[in-house]
Amino acid sequence: MKLRRSLLPLVVAALIAAACGGEDPAAPVGDETDDPAAAEETDGTEDGEADAEADGTEPEGDDDVLRVAFVYVGPVGDAGWTFRHDVGRQDLEDALGDRVETTFLENVPEGAESERVFEDLARQGNDLIFGTSFGYGDQMVAVSEQYPDVVFEHATGYQTTDNLGTYFGAVEESRYLEGMAAGAATESNQIGYVAAFPIPEVVRGINAYTLGAREVNPDATVQVIWTSTWYDPEVEGQAAESLLDAGADVIGMHQDSPAPGQAAEAADAYWTGYHSDMEEFAPNAWLTASVWDWGPYYISTAESVLDGSWESREYYGDMADGIFDVAPFGPSVADETQSEIEARRQEILAGDFAPFTGPIADQDGDERVADGESMDLGALLSFDWFVEGVVGQIE
Amino acid sequence: MTSWFGRLRLEKRNAPGTGVLLLVPLVSVVAALLFGAVFLSLIGLAPVAVYREMLRVSYTTGYGIADTLVSATPLILTGLAAAIAFRFKLYNIGGEGQLYVGAIAASGAALAFGDRLTGPAAILLVIVAGALGGAVWIAVPALAKAWLGTSEIITSLLLNYVALFLMQYLIFGARTFWRDPESATFPQGARIPDATRLPTLGTTRVNLGLVVAVLAAVVLYLLLTRTRIGYRWRVFGDAPAAARYAGIPSRQVIVVVLLLSGALAGLAGATEVAGRAGRLDPTGLALNIGYNGIIVAALARYNPLAVIPVGLLLGGVLNAGPALQTLPGARVPVAISTMLTGAILLFALAGELFVRYRIRMRDPADVEELAEQATTAVASPRAGTGPEAEA
């Protein structure tokens, strides 16, 4: 009795909340239909819910519509890595229209937790599933073996199965061009580079950047600071500040946030970014960046699955494929520099120039790549030494 | 003037009945769901549909239940870690760090000795190493609490960050024993030998860790309710002064209870490594399992047996998070799961009030009498016959 009376206010509050909760659902549907972009999705709601209840039954028209799912490690609003993948997903929708239906999951943790997510997506009838972070590797292998009829694609991965391929790009090509812009911009001949982890991918980028910088400015050096994080604006910004304090007047980066650029902007220095066109974050400091463009790859992969020609492979795309490029130049890049970079870019696109062509010396001045020779893919993928001109150590 | 609200008053309960003990967690969960419903409505989603989907994803299909069991396994262990400590007013907030160190110890032991062992011995090795790792990580806070009176809340919490950095360093920071020497592209932990992996049930990911967790809960329950040790701990927790008179060595209790708590969290790290990940995975382990254990313990009212169903509940809620994103036609933010678990904790703690106190309405007559007293009390000094006159 007493108990019941004491709970009364709580129950009243609960009922009020329930009333709020019960009323609203109808409203948003109306809201969303005002928005033409959302209208299509809202149409899908009815069938969608029916599917959900039937659980496991194949959705209608599965034969002609390719269902494509994307699993992201970060939020689509990160302005970096995940954002670019989601732009690629939208490009895929725009290009193939009714022939594809895409969904995405954001903030999916790497590691064991992700296995359930990939399995759910396969079970829900997706035909093609992209995982866009290294840490999904073991799990994608396991799920791909369980679902042999679903095609899996793992960005930055190294393990493949019959229905799991990997994809990445030789972004060192545009890193070289970025480096040229940095080398031309520096007056102190000291360039700072904020880098995530001392792994081959990052080392490769730093080396290409340094070679590019020293092509236009043989006195330029690139000092590296490791942050041990892909995405931590505070740490990245602090690393850039310490490089600027040490005399650098250009900042390069292998990070996901625009924080190093904001630090450069505040110090009246210059900045080359990564992943996406981040000019708006630091307009005065902005030189250029290596920018991923996953759209073409997503479109061609979806097409190959649609026409049945897909095969598991380790794709390592180049600039000619359009999977990445340099971003538009900022106003502070001199016309002369711009045309020099553009000339190199054309040579790369035509296959006439590779950044890692000898002679290349290491930090001790010893020649590692002979004149006229080029490093092969295996050597590039396990890069564990710095070229001459880099200040800093791997580990 | 005398609203119903003004008539409420708190009255201490002497011994809360089982009805109240069961009702409070239930109401906490329902209140959290209603709280969540308001937010879902505000962002234009139908709460009923979202909750129905959560139920469907986590509890109605075979694979959904299997995954809920998998996620619940470490939550039950960290829940027990928090329950055993909090029950005796020892606030170990460091379950997260103890889990990491347990994972480091378990993977280290598996890599070092796993090849030489087979069968139960290999698995025992991993489990014992994990528990030891967790216990070691709380040893300093425990000793400091017992001999220096240092707050274990602060020390255990701060060590979480140290543990996280240690784990990251072992994989990302240097070429250590834990790191896979053959992973050329990106640093990752070395795979532990198959013999040290926990066996799984059929084709599911449900593993032996679940059995370990349930066994641990039962053993702890019996220890607390049926043994002399448990009795002494209860006296220590509920009546420290009486414990002193009874000659219960409080330092010993503090150290033993906290070490046990750390060992349980370390065990969670071991089952994660040997059950799911198969390697030390610094990003894949940082899922707040240790912190979520505190929510599990609070909702279970620090009862080891109750930790099991609560772990299953929370595991299912957290699992549903990513899956909700694929709810057709609606983008349910993944944060809804975390928000719900946070709300559950908040309401569970608020619910404590109802366990310790009962709220009673005063009779209207009483209230009016009180109000009269108040008015005269206020009025009298104004009349000039204040305390001065009396003095």
Short mmCIF file of N, CA, C and O in Angstrom, two decimals, chain B residues 90 139-152 236 249-256 258:
data_model
loop_
_atom_site.label_atom_id
_atom_site.label_comp_id
_atom_site.label_asym_id
_atom_site.label_seq_id
_atom_site.Cartn_x
_atom_site.Cartn_y
_atom_site.Cartn_z
N LEU B 90 34.05 -0.60 -0.67
CA LEU B 90 35.38 -0.39 -1.23
C LEU B 90 35.15 -0.10 -2.71
O LEU B 90 34.66 -0.95 -3.43
N ALA B 139 46.85 -4.05 -6.58
CA ALA B 139 47.60 -4.26 -5.33
C ALA B 139 48.02 -2.95 -4.69
O ALA B 139 47.83 -2.74 -3.48
N VAL B 140 48.55 -2.02 -5.48
CA VAL B 140 49.03 -0.77 -4.90
C VAL B 140 47.88 0.05 -4.31
O VAL B 140 47.95 0.47 -3.14
N PRO B 141 46.79 0.27 -5.06
CA PRO B 141 45.66 0.97 -4.44
C PRO B 141 45.15 0.25 -3.18
O PRO B 141 44.78 0.91 -2.20
N ALA B 142 45.14 -1.08 -3.19
CA ALA B 142 44.62 -1.82 -2.04
C ALA B 142 45.51 -1.62 -0.82
O ALA B 142 45.02 -1.33 0.29
N LEU B 143 46.83 -1.75 -1.02
CA LEU B 143 47.74 -1.58 0.11
C LEU B 143 47.71 -0.13 0.61
O LEU B 143 47.74 0.13 1.81
N ALA B 144 47.64 0.81 -0.34
CA ALA B 144 47.61 2.22 0.06
C ALA B 144 46.34 2.54 0.85
O ALA B 144 46.37 3.30 1.82
N LYS B 145 45.24 1.91 0.44
CA LYS B 145 43.98 2.12 1.17
C LYS B 145 44.10 1.53 2.58
O LYS B 145 43.70 2.17 3.56
N ALA B 146 44.66 0.34 2.69
CA ALA B 146 44.70 -0.36 3.97
C ALA B 146 45.65 0.32 4.95
O ALA B 146 45.33 0.46 6.13
N TRP B 147 46.80 0.75 4.49
CA TRP B 147 47.79 1.28 5.43
C TRP B 147 47.88 2.80 5.48
O TRP B 147 48.29 3.37 6.46
N LEU B 148 47.54 3.45 4.35
CA LEU B 148 47.68 4.91 4.35
C LEU B 148 46.34 5.62 4.32
O LEU B 148 46.27 6.83 4.39
N GLY B 149 45.26 4.84 4.14
CA GLY B 149 43.94 5.45 4.08
C GLY B 149 43.71 6.24 2.80
O GLY B 149 42.80 7.07 2.72
N THR B 150 44.53 5.97 1.77
CA THR B 150 44.37 6.67 0.49
C THR B 150 43.05 6.25 -0.15
O THR B 150 42.67 5.08 -0.08
N SER B 151 42.38 7.19 -0.82
CA SER B 151 41.11 6.86 -1.47
C SER B 151 41.36 5.93 -2.65
O SER B 151 42.05 6.28 -3.60
N GLU B 152 40.76 4.74 -2.58
CA GLU B 152 40.94 3.77 -3.67
C GLU B 152 40.20 4.24 -4.91
O GLU B 152 40.51 3.79 -6.02
N PHE B 236 32.27 -6.00 8.35
CA PHE B 236 33.20 -4.93 8.03
C PHE B 236 32.53 -3.85 7.18
O PHE B 236 32.68 -2.65 7.41
N PRO B 249 40.18 -8.03 11.34
CA PRO B 249 41.29 -7.21 10.87
C PRO B 249 40.92 -6.45 9.60
O PRO B 249 40.88 -7.04 8.53
N SER B 250 40.61 -5.16 9.73
CA SER B 250 40.07 -4.43 8.58
C SER B 250 41.07 -4.31 7.44
O SER B 250 40.70 -4.36 6.28
N ARG B 251 42.36 -4.17 7.78
CA ARG B 251 43.35 -4.06 6.70
C ARG B 251 43.34 -5.30 5.82
O ARG B 251 43.40 -5.24 4.60
N GLN B 252 43.27 -6.43 6.50
CA GLN B 252 43.28 -7.69 5.76
C GLN B 252 42.04 -7.79 4.86
O GLN B 252 42.14 -8.18 3.69
N VAL B 253 40.89 -7.37 5.40
CA VAL B 253 39.67 -7.44 4.60
C VAL B 253 39.79 -6.54 3.38
O VAL B 253 39.48 -6.93 2.25
N ILE B 254 40.28 -5.32 3.60
CA ILE B 254 40.42 -4.36 2.49
C ILE B 254 41.28 -4.96 1.39
O ILE B 254 40.92 -4.97 0.21
N VAL B 255 42.43 -5.48 1.79
CA VAL B 255 43.37 -5.99 0.78
C VAL B 255 42.79 -7.20 0.06
O VAL B 255 42.82 -7.29 -1.18
N VAL B 256 42.23 -8.14 0.83
CA VAL B 256 41.73 -9.37 0.20
C VAL B 256 40.56 -9.06 -0.74
O VAL B 256 40.50 -9.55 -1.87
N LEU B 258 39.77 -6.26 -2.26
CA LEU B 258 40.19 -5.52 -3.46
C LEU B 258 40.99 -6.40 -4.41
O LEU B 258 40.83 -6.31 -5.63
#
